[in-house]
Coordinates of C-alpha atoms and ligand atoms in Angstrom, one line a residue:
M536 CA 42.3 51.9 145.9
N537 CA 46.0 52.6 146.1
S538 CA 47.9 54.4 143.4
R539 CA 48.0 52.6 140.0
A540 CA 51.8 52.8 140.0
P541 CA 53.3 49.3 139.6
I542 CA 55.2 47.7 142.5
N543 CA 59.0 48.0 142.5
R544 CA 59.7 45.7 145.6
L545 CA 58.2 42.3 146.1
D546 CA 57.8 43.1 149.8
D547 CA 55.1 45.6 148.7
L548 CA 52.9 42.8 147.3
V549 CA 49.7 42.6 149.4
F550 CA 49.0 39.0 150.6
D551 CA 45.8 37.8 152.1
N552 CA 46.2 34.1 152.8
R553 CA 42.7 32.9 153.2
F554 CA 43.5 29.3 152.4
V555 CA 45.8 28.9 155.4
R556 CA 43.7 31.2 157.6
E557 CA 40.4 29.5 157.1
L558 CA 41.3 25.8 156.7
P559 CA 42.9 23.4 159.1
A560 CA 46.6 22.9 159.0
D561 CA 48.6 19.7 159.5
P562 CA 50.0 20.3 163.1
E563 CA 53.3 18.5 162.1
T564 CA 55.7 21.0 160.6
A565 CA 58.7 18.8 160.1
N566 CA 59.2 18.1 156.4
Y567 CA 59.1 14.3 155.9
R568 CA 56.9 12.2 153.7
R569 CA 53.7 11.0 155.4
Q570 CA 49.9 10.5 155.2
V571 CA 48.3 13.7 156.4
G572 CA 44.9 13.3 158.0
G573 CA 42.4 15.9 159.3
A574 CA 44.1 18.8 157.4
C575 CA 44.0 20.6 154.1
Y576 CA 47.7 21.5 153.9
S577 CA 51.1 21.3 155.5
L578 CA 53.4 24.2 156.2
V579 CA 56.6 23.8 154.2
S580 CA 59.2 26.2 152.8
P581 CA 60.8 26.1 149.4
A582 CA 64.3 24.5 149.3
P583 CA 67.1 27.0 148.4
V584 CA 68.7 26.6 145.0
S585 CA 72.3 27.4 144.1
R586 CA 72.6 29.7 141.1
P587 CA 69.1 30.8 140.0
Q588 CA 68.9 32.4 136.5
R589 CA 65.8 33.9 134.8
V590 CA 64.8 32.1 131.7
A591 CA 61.6 34.1 130.9
Y592 CA 58.7 35.8 132.5
S593 CA 55.2 36.7 131.3
R594 CA 54.6 40.5 131.3
E595 CA 50.8 39.9 131.2
V596 CA 51.0 37.9 134.4
A597 CA 53.4 40.4 135.9
D598 CA 50.7 43.0 135.1
L599 CA 48.0 40.9 136.9
L600 CA 50.2 41.1 140.0
D601 CA 51.1 44.9 139.4
L602 CA 54.8 44.1 139.1
S603 CA 56.9 46.7 137.3
A604 CA 59.1 45.7 134.4
E605 CA 62.2 46.7 136.4
L606 CA 61.2 44.4 139.2
C607 CA 60.8 41.5 136.8
E608 CA 64.3 42.2 135.5
S609 CA 65.8 42.4 139.0
D610 CA 67.8 39.9 141.0
E611 CA 65.2 40.1 143.8
F612 CA 62.6 38.7 141.4
V613 CA 64.9 35.8 140.5
Q614 CA 65.7 35.0 144.1
V615 CA 62.1 35.1 145.2
F616 CA 60.6 33.1 142.3
A617 CA 63.4 30.5 142.7
G618 CA 62.3 30.0 146.3
N619 CA 65.5 31.4 147.8
R620 CA 63.8 34.2 149.6
L621 CA 60.3 34.7 151.1
T622 CA 58.8 38.2 151.1
A623 CA 56.7 39.8 153.7
G624 CA 53.3 38.2 153.8
M625 CA 54.1 34.9 152.1
A626 CA 53.0 31.8 154.1
P627 CA 54.3 28.8 152.2
Y628 CA 52.4 25.5 152.2
A629 CA 51.7 22.3 150.3
I630 CA 48.1 21.1 149.7
C631 CA 46.8 17.7 150.5
Y632 CA 44.7 16.0 147.7
G633 CA 44.1 12.6 146.3
G634 CA 43.1 11.3 142.9
H635 CA 42.3 8.6 140.4
Q636 CA 45.3 8.0 138.2
F637 CA 44.7 6.2 134.9
G638 CA 41.3 5.1 136.2
Y639 CA 42.4 3.7 139.6
W640 CA 42.1 5.3 143.0
A641 CA 45.7 6.3 144.1
G642 CA 45.0 7.5 147.6
Q643 CA 46.9 10.6 148.9
L644 CA 48.9 12.5 146.3
G645 CA 49.1 16.2 147.2
D646 CA 51.5 18.9 146.2
G647 CA 54.6 16.8 145.9
R648 CA 56.7 19.5 144.4
A649 CA 54.5 22.5 144.3
I650 CA 54.8 25.0 147.2
N651 CA 52.2 27.7 147.5
L652 CA 53.4 31.1 148.5
G653 CA 50.1 32.7 149.4
E654 CA 47.3 34.7 147.7
V655 CA 48.1 38.2 146.3
V656 CA 45.3 40.7 146.2
N657 CA 46.1 43.0 143.3
R658 CA 45.1 46.7 142.9
R659 CA 41.9 45.7 141.2
G660 CA 41.0 43.6 144.2
E661 CA 41.5 40.3 142.3
R662 CA 42.9 37.4 144.3
W663 CA 45.7 35.4 142.7
A664 CA 47.4 32.4 144.4
L665 CA 51.1 31.9 143.6
Q666 CA 52.7 28.5 143.5
L667 CA 56.3 27.4 142.8
K668 CA 56.5 24.1 141.0
G669 CA 59.7 22.2 141.5
A670 CA 60.6 24.0 144.7
G671 CA 61.7 21.0 146.7
P672 CA 60.2 18.1 148.7
T673 CA 57.0 18.3 150.8
P674 CA 55.2 15.8 153.0
Y675 CA 53.4 14.8 149.8
S676 CA 56.5 14.0 147.7
R677 CA 56.1 10.2 148.2
N678 CA 59.1 8.6 146.6
A679 CA 60.1 11.5 144.4
D680 CA 62.5 14.5 144.8
G681 CA 60.2 17.5 144.7
L682 CA 62.1 19.0 141.8
A683 CA 61.3 19.8 138.1
V684 CA 63.6 19.8 135.1
L685 CA 64.1 22.7 132.8
R686 CA 62.5 21.0 129.8
S687 CA 59.2 20.3 131.5
S688 CA 59.3 23.8 133.2
I689 CA 59.7 25.5 129.8
R690 CA 56.9 23.4 128.4
E691 CA 54.6 24.3 131.3
F692 CA 55.5 28.0 131.2
L693 CA 55.0 28.4 127.4
C694 CA 51.9 26.4 127.2
S695 CA 50.1 28.1 130.1
E696 CA 50.6 31.4 128.4
A697 CA 49.9 30.1 124.9
M698 CA 46.6 28.6 126.1
F699 CA 45.6 31.9 127.7
H700 CA 46.2 33.9 124.5
L701 CA 44.2 31.2 122.5
G702 CA 41.3 31.9 124.8
V703 CA 41.4 28.6 126.6
P704 CA 40.7 28.6 130.4
T705 CA 44.0 27.9 132.1
T706 CA 46.3 28.5 135.1
R707 CA 48.9 31.1 134.3
A708 CA 52.7 31.2 134.6
L709 CA 54.6 34.2 135.8
S710 CA 58.2 33.0 135.4
V711 CA 60.5 30.1 134.7
I712 CA 63.8 30.2 136.6
A713 CA 66.7 27.8 136.1
T714 CA 68.0 26.7 139.5
G715 CA 71.6 26.0 138.6
D716 CA 71.2 22.6 140.3
E717 CA 71.0 19.2 138.6
V718 CA 68.1 16.9 138.7
I719 CA 68.4 13.2 138.0
R720 CA 65.7 11.8 135.6
D721 CA 65.2 8.5 133.8
M722 CA 63.3 10.1 131.0
F723 CA 61.8 6.9 129.5
Y724 CA 62.0 4.8 132.7
N725 CA 64.3 2.4 130.9
G726 CA 67.3 2.4 133.2
N727 CA 69.1 5.4 131.7
P728 CA 69.0 8.1 134.4
K729 CA 70.9 11.3 133.6
A730 CA 71.5 14.6 135.2
E731 CA 69.4 17.4 133.8
P732 CA 69.2 21.2 134.6
G733 CA 66.5 22.0 137.2
A734 CA 64.0 24.8 137.1
I735 CA 61.0 26.3 138.9
V736 CA 57.9 27.8 137.4
C737 CA 55.8 30.2 139.3
R738 CA 52.2 29.4 138.5
V739 CA 49.3 31.8 139.1
A740 CA 45.6 31.0 139.4
P741 CA 42.6 32.1 141.4
S742 CA 43.0 28.7 143.1
F743 CA 44.7 25.4 142.4
T744 CA 41.8 23.3 143.8
R745 CA 41.4 20.0 142.1
F746 CA 38.7 17.3 142.0
G747 CA 41.1 15.3 144.1
N748 CA 40.9 17.8 147.0
F749 CA 37.3 16.7 147.5
Q750 CA 38.0 13.0 146.8
I751 CA 40.6 12.7 149.6
F752 CA 38.3 13.7 152.3
A753 CA 35.5 11.5 151.0
A754 CA 37.8 8.6 150.7
R755 CA 38.8 9.0 154.3
N756 CA 35.2 9.5 155.3
D757 CA 36.1 12.8 156.9
L758 CA 32.7 14.4 156.1
A759 CA 33.3 17.4 158.4
L760 CA 36.4 18.4 156.4
L761 CA 34.7 17.6 153.1
K762 CA 32.0 20.0 154.1
Q763 CA 34.4 22.6 155.4
F764 CA 36.5 22.5 152.2
T765 CA 33.5 22.6 149.9
D766 CA 32.0 25.5 151.8
Y767 CA 35.4 27.3 151.6
T768 CA 35.5 26.6 147.8
I769 CA 32.0 28.0 147.3
H770 CA 32.8 31.1 149.4
T771 CA 36.1 31.8 147.6
D772 CA 35.9 30.5 144.1
F773 CA 32.1 30.6 143.5
P774 CA 30.9 33.5 145.7
H775 CA 28.0 34.3 143.3
L776 CA 26.3 31.0 144.4
G777 CA 25.6 32.4 147.9
E778 CA 25.6 30.6 151.2
P779 CA 26.3 26.8 151.0
S780 CA 23.3 24.5 151.4
P781 CA 22.4 21.2 149.7
K782 CA 20.7 23.1 146.9
V783 CA 23.8 25.3 146.5
Y784 CA 26.1 22.2 146.4
V785 CA 24.1 21.0 143.5
E786 CA 24.3 24.4 141.7
W787 CA 28.0 24.4 142.4
F788 CA 28.5 20.9 141.0
T789 CA 26.4 21.8 137.9
E790 CA 28.6 24.8 137.3
V791 CA 31.7 22.7 137.6
C792 CA 30.2 20.3 135.0
R793 CA 29.5 23.3 132.7
R794 CA 32.9 24.9 133.0
T795 CA 34.6 21.5 132.4
A796 CA 32.6 21.0 129.3
E797 CA 33.5 24.4 128.0
M798 CA 37.2 23.8 128.7
I799 CA 37.1 20.5 126.8
V800 CA 35.4 22.1 123.8
H801 CA 38.3 24.6 123.7
W802 CA 40.9 21.8 123.8
Q803 CA 39.2 20.1 120.9
R804 CA 39.0 23.3 119.0
V805 CA 42.8 24.0 119.2
G806 CA 44.0 20.4 119.1
F807 CA 45.3 20.2 122.6
V808 CA 45.9 16.8 124.2
H809 CA 46.4 17.1 128.0
G810 CA 48.0 13.7 128.3
V811 CA 47.3 13.0 132.0
M812 CA 43.6 13.7 132.8
N813 CA 43.8 12.1 136.2
T814 CA 41.3 13.5 138.7
D815 CA 44.1 15.3 140.6
N816 CA 44.8 17.2 137.4
M817 CA 41.3 18.5 137.0
S818 CA 40.7 22.1 138.2
I819 CA 37.5 22.8 140.1
L820 CA 37.4 26.1 138.1
G821 CA 37.5 24.4 134.8
L822 CA 41.0 25.6 134.1
T823 CA 43.6 23.6 132.2
I824 CA 46.0 22.6 134.9
D825 CA 49.3 20.6 135.3
Y826 CA 51.0 20.7 132.0
G827 CA 53.0 17.5 131.8
P828 CA 53.3 15.2 128.8
Y829 CA 50.7 17.2 126.8
G830 CA 50.9 17.7 123.1
W831 CA 49.3 19.4 120.1
L832 CA 47.7 17.5 117.3
E833 CA 49.7 17.9 114.2
N834 CA 48.0 15.5 111.7
Y835 CA 44.4 15.2 112.8
D836 CA 44.2 11.9 114.7
P837 CA 41.6 11.3 117.4
D838 CA 43.6 8.3 118.6
W839 CA 46.8 10.2 119.3
T840 CA 48.3 10.7 122.7
P841 CA 51.8 12.2 123.3
N842 CA 52.1 10.4 126.6
T843 CA 54.3 7.2 126.3
T844 CA 53.2 6.2 129.9
D845 CA 49.7 5.8 128.4
A846 CA 50.7 4.3 125.0
A847 CA 49.1 0.9 125.6
E848 CA 45.7 2.0 126.8
R849 CA 45.5 5.5 125.2
R850 CA 43.1 6.4 127.9
Y851 CA 43.9 10.1 127.5
R852 CA 43.9 10.3 123.6
F853 CA 42.6 13.4 121.9
G854 CA 39.2 11.9 120.9
H855 CA 38.6 10.5 124.3
Q856 CA 39.0 13.7 126.3
P857 CA 35.3 14.6 126.4
H858 CA 34.5 11.1 127.8
I859 CA 37.3 11.2 130.4
A860 CA 36.2 14.6 131.7
F861 CA 32.7 13.0 132.1
W862 CA 34.2 10.1 134.0
N863 CA 36.2 12.4 136.2
L864 CA 33.1 14.4 137.0
G865 CA 31.5 11.2 138.0
Q866 CA 34.3 10.6 140.5
L867 CA 33.7 14.2 141.9
A868 CA 30.0 13.5 142.1
N869 CA 30.7 10.4 144.2
A870 CA 33.0 12.4 146.5
V871 CA 30.5 15.2 147.2
Y872 CA 27.4 12.9 147.3
P873 CA 27.5 12.9 151.2
L874 CA 26.8 16.6 151.1
I875 CA 23.7 16.2 148.9
E876 CA 22.5 12.7 149.6
E877 CA 20.5 12.6 146.4
V878 CA 21.6 10.9 143.2
E879 CA 19.1 12.5 140.8
P880 CA 20.4 16.1 140.9
L881 CA 24.0 14.9 140.5
Q882 CA 22.8 12.9 137.5
Q883 CA 21.1 15.8 136.0
A884 CA 24.3 17.9 136.4
M885 CA 26.2 15.2 134.6
N886 CA 23.6 15.2 131.8
Q887 CA 24.2 19.0 131.6
Y888 CA 27.9 18.3 131.0
A889 CA 27.0 16.1 128.1
E890 CA 24.5 18.6 126.7
T891 CA 26.9 21.6 127.2
F892 CA 29.7 19.7 125.6
E893 CA 27.6 18.5 122.6
R894 CA 26.1 21.9 121.9
G895 CA 29.4 23.6 122.5
W896 CA 31.2 21.2 120.2
Q897 CA 28.7 21.6 117.4
A898 CA 28.9 25.4 117.7
M899 CA 32.7 25.3 117.8
M900 CA 32.9 23.1 114.7
A901 CA 30.5 25.3 112.9
G902 CA 32.7 28.2 113.9
K903 CA 35.8 26.5 112.6
L904 CA 34.1 26.0 109.3
G905 CA 32.9 29.6 109.2
L906 CA 29.2 28.7 109.3
V907 CA 26.8 31.1 111.0
S908 CA 25.3 28.4 113.1
Y909 CA 25.2 24.6 113.3
R910 CA 22.3 23.1 111.4
P911 CA 21.9 19.4 112.5
D912 CA 20.1 18.4 109.3
V913 CA 23.1 19.1 107.1
D914 CA 26.1 19.9 109.2
E915 CA 26.5 16.7 111.0
E916 CA 27.3 14.8 107.8
L917 CA 29.4 17.7 106.5
I918 CA 31.6 17.6 109.7
D919 CA 31.7 13.8 109.8
E920 CA 33.0 13.5 106.3
L921 CA 35.5 16.3 106.9
L922 CA 36.9 14.5 110.0
A923 CA 37.1 11.3 108.0
L924 CA 39.0 13.1 105.2
L925 CA 41.4 14.7 107.7
Q926 CA 42.4 11.1 108.7
A927 CA 42.2 9.5 105.3
A928 CA 45.4 11.4 104.4
E929 CA 47.5 12.7 107.3
T930 CA 46.5 16.4 107.4
D931 CA 47.8 19.1 109.7
M932 CA 44.8 20.3 111.6
T933 CA 46.0 23.8 112.2
L934 CA 47.2 24.4 108.7
F935 CA 44.1 22.9 107.2
F936 CA 41.6 25.2 108.9
R937 CA 43.7 28.3 108.4
R938 CA 43.8 27.4 104.7
L939 CA 40.1 26.6 104.5
A940 CA 39.4 30.2 105.5
R941 CA 40.8 31.3 102.1
M942 CA 38.0 29.5 100.2
E943 CA 35.9 31.7 98.0
T944 CA 32.2 31.0 97.5
T945 CA 31.9 31.7 93.8
D946 CA 31.1 28.9 91.4
D947 CA 34.1 29.9 89.3
F948 CA 36.4 29.4 92.2
L949 CA 34.8 26.1 93.1
N950 CA 34.9 24.8 89.5
A951 CA 38.6 25.8 89.1
L952 CA 39.4 24.1 92.5
T953 CA 37.6 20.8 91.8
A954 CA 38.9 20.6 88.2
Q955 CA 42.5 20.5 89.5
S956 CA 41.4 18.5 92.6
G957 CA 41.1 20.4 95.8
A958 CA 44.2 18.8 97.3
G959 CA 46.6 21.4 95.8
F960 CA 44.7 24.1 97.7
F961 CA 45.7 22.5 101.1
G962 CA 49.2 21.5 99.8
E963 CA 51.3 22.4 102.8
A964 CA 48.9 20.7 105.2
Y965 CA 49.6 17.2 104.0
Y966 CA 52.3 15.1 105.6
V967 CA 52.4 12.2 103.1
P968 CA 51.8 13.2 99.5
E969 CA 51.5 9.6 98.4
Q970 CA 48.3 9.4 100.4
L971 CA 46.6 11.8 98.0
T972 CA 45.2 9.0 95.9
P973 CA 42.6 9.6 93.1
D974 CA 40.0 8.2 95.4
Y975 CA 41.0 10.7 98.1
R976 CA 41.0 13.6 95.7
R977 CA 37.5 12.6 94.4
R978 CA 36.2 12.6 98.0
L979 CA 37.8 15.9 98.8
S980 CA 36.3 17.5 95.7
L981 CA 32.9 16.3 96.6
W982 CA 33.3 17.6 100.1
L983 CA 34.5 21.0 98.9
E984 CA 31.5 21.3 96.6
R985 CA 29.1 20.5 99.5
Y986 CA 31.0 22.9 101.7
V987 CA 30.8 25.8 99.3
R988 CA 27.1 25.2 98.7
R989 CA 26.6 25.3 102.4
L990 CA 28.5 28.6 102.7
Q991 CA 26.4 30.0 99.8
Q992 CA 23.3 29.3 101.8
D993 CA 24.6 31.3 104.7
G994 CA 25.4 34.2 102.3
V995 CA 28.1 35.8 104.4
A996 CA 30.7 37.8 102.5
D997 CA 34.0 35.9 102.1
E998 CA 36.0 38.5 103.9
T999 CA 33.7 38.5 106.9
R1000 CA 33.7 34.7 107.1
R1001 CA 37.5 34.6 106.7
S1002 CA 38.1 36.9 109.6
R1003 CA 35.6 35.0 111.8
M1004 CA 37.3 31.8 111.0
N1005 CA 40.8 33.2 111.6
A1006 CA 39.6 34.3 115.1
V1007 CA 38.9 30.7 116.1
N1008 CA 41.4 28.7 114.0
P1009 CA 44.9 29.7 115.3
K1010 CA 47.7 30.2 112.9
Y1011 CA 50.4 29.6 115.6
V1012 CA 50.2 26.9 118.3
L1013 CA 53.0 25.5 120.5
R1014 CA 53.9 22.7 118.1
N1015 CA 55.7 20.0 120.0
Y1016 CA 58.9 20.3 117.9
L1017 CA 59.0 24.1 118.4
A1018 CA 58.9 23.7 122.2
Q1019 CA 61.7 21.0 121.9
L1020 CA 63.9 23.3 119.8
A1021 CA 63.6 26.1 122.4
I1022 CA 64.4 23.5 125.1
D1023 CA 67.5 22.3 123.3
K1024 CA 68.8 25.8 123.1
A1025 CA 67.8 26.6 126.7
E1026 CA 69.7 23.5 127.9
Q1027 CA 72.8 25.1 126.3
G1028 CA 72.1 28.4 128.2
D1029 CA 70.4 30.3 125.4
F1030 CA 66.9 31.4 126.3
D1031 CA 66.2 33.5 123.2
M1032 CA 63.9 31.0 121.5
V1033 CA 61.8 30.5 124.7
N1034 CA 61.2 34.3 124.7
E1035 CA 60.7 34.3 120.9
L1036 CA 58.0 31.7 121.2
L1037 CA 56.4 33.5 124.2
E1038 CA 56.2 36.6 122.0
L1039 CA 54.9 34.7 119.0
L1040 CA 52.2 32.9 121.0
R1041 CA 50.9 36.2 122.4
R1042 CA 49.0 36.7 119.1
P1043 CA 48.2 33.2 117.9
Y1044 CA 45.4 34.3 115.5
D1045 CA 47.4 37.0 113.7
E1046 CA 49.4 36.4 110.6
Q1047 CA 52.6 37.9 111.9
P1048 CA 54.6 38.3 108.7
G1049 CA 58.2 37.1 108.9
R1050 CA 57.3 34.4 111.4
E1051 CA 55.6 32.0 109.0
L1052 CA 58.3 29.4 109.7
F1053 CA 56.7 28.9 113.2
A1054 CA 53.5 27.9 111.5
A1055 CA 55.1 25.2 109.4
R1056 CA 54.0 21.6 109.8
R1057 CA 56.2 19.2 111.8
P1058 CA 59.4 18.4 110.0
D1059 CA 60.2 14.8 109.3
W1060 CA 63.0 14.6 111.8
A1061 CA 60.5 15.4 114.6
R1062 CA 58.1 12.6 113.8
T1063 CA 59.8 10.1 116.2
R1064 CA 62.1 12.3 118.3
A1065 CA 61.5 12.2 122.1
G1066 CA 59.9 15.5 123.2
C1067 CA 58.4 16.1 119.8
S1068 CA 55.9 13.2 119.4
M1069 CA 56.3 11.3 122.6
L1070 CA 56.7 12.4 126.1
S1071 CA 56.8 10.5 129.4
C1072 CA 55.5 11.6 132.8
S1073 CA 59.1 12.1 133.9
S1074 CA 59.5 15.8 134.4
Ligands
LIG2209 P1 51.4 14.5 138.0 O1 51.3 13.3 137.3 O2 52.5 15.5 137.6 O3 50.1 15.2 138.2 O4 51.8 14.2 139.5 C1 51.1 13.3 140.3 C2 51.5 13.4 141.7 O5 52.9 13.2 141.8 C3 51.3 14.8 142.3 O6 51.0 14.7 143.6 C4 52.7 15.5 142.2 O7 52.9 16.5 143.1 C5 53.6 14.3 142.4 N1 54.9 14.4 141.8 C6 55.2 14.4 140.4 N2 56.5 14.6 140.2 C7 57.1 14.8 141.4 C8 58.4 15.0 141.9 N3 59.4 15.1 141.1 N4 58.6 15.1 143.2 C9 57.6 14.9 144.1 N5 56.3 14.7 143.7 C10 56.1 14.6 142.4
LIG2210 MG1 49.4 16.8 138.9

């Protein structure tokens, strides 16, 4: 291996661009919108921007790429990650994929505004693909401009890193750069277009391959390319599975099912709602990908979705995410069926998704409650009643579980608590005090008693249980209104709050004295404000 010293010039990054080397390219290199057949990608360069300015960068992702702090602070960094300059070894391209959008096959989609720069091999030998989102039109831009606005870029940047630090599988984000150019957006598609500041996020992941990559070749009945792309994916993203064969395709699909289940369990644990779980937004690696109109549950509500585009159907609401992931895997199974030609093993893999999710969800909920393990005979009811209570009075999910960790398991504590109704104990977690009716208080007291009895059976010391609970129940999440406040300031040219949130969210499970304000429940003004409780796909 080379020296461990970080890189000071981006030209020193080592690229090994397997994707373009091993997969067929679109022979057409002119940049106009079209259907691209018989190819996995089109060569296309980022469009130059006028006055790029660094908003923020992630030092953890810079470390993954061996970039020095000086380099990240340099003008060279800004120019390159704004798409104004390519460095030695970059080979920019846009990927062809399709997808089901809101349950319907949408045909060719592709990287309409993402331009891949190539794959960096870092000093540890890890391979990281770099991608600029919002870097200008590509053959896949359809009727859109290929650009991204600052608000959605900040949301993607902060959330990628927040999810990583929460322990949720995700694509990463190196940087967010304001372009200095304006982008026209009609935020709520209601005939009110306005100019907004543009920006570009540099995303980083082992690969950005989506379910829709496989679907497009199957839909076009291009089985040779379907096989070539699947073999490529197994070689690069799943090398431990060995040489592709029908048996290995099944093992591969089974692993995709398992990873997807694990990702969804994490989403349900932290209260993340993706908002647009179309099959083109599902990573083959089980990473959270494409942060658009996502949101974080504030009051626990399984029916909530932040996405106004989905307000009528609520297809992608919080409580429906496990089912939608299953449905999406079914679409992937259909796409890869020609490689396997047997329904039964694909069905079994789908069953594994359901089992992995079910077991994972139970273990996760037990963990949130501080139980040593999930005991179906008693814990199913305990959890059901808790989830009902969280909805009976609007209760902030994050605050509630953090507070619950402070419970003590002595009878004295319990008696004192239930005598004055447990509701006071969770005070700051409630949004509407009038909902704390005598009936609600009675139910809560009964539940608390049951809960404490259950903890007593486990016999774990309170301190030990508390630190276990605080390691899975975050104190700080990217509350929708916090992201919006940071965006409001950034749109005025002040990027401090973006960086403050980035710093905060590096340690989401720690108390972080002095920063408690960032853990507060959503203020009333944010209940109905655009960007805080409702978002559209416009970005
Ligand atoms: P999304 O809903 O963000 O996953 O986007 C669905 C498809 O639309 C993808 O193929 C995107 O690349 C494309 N797309 C979204 N926004 C734009 C844009 N502003 N310009 C070009 N393509 C876009
Ligand atoms: Mg997408």
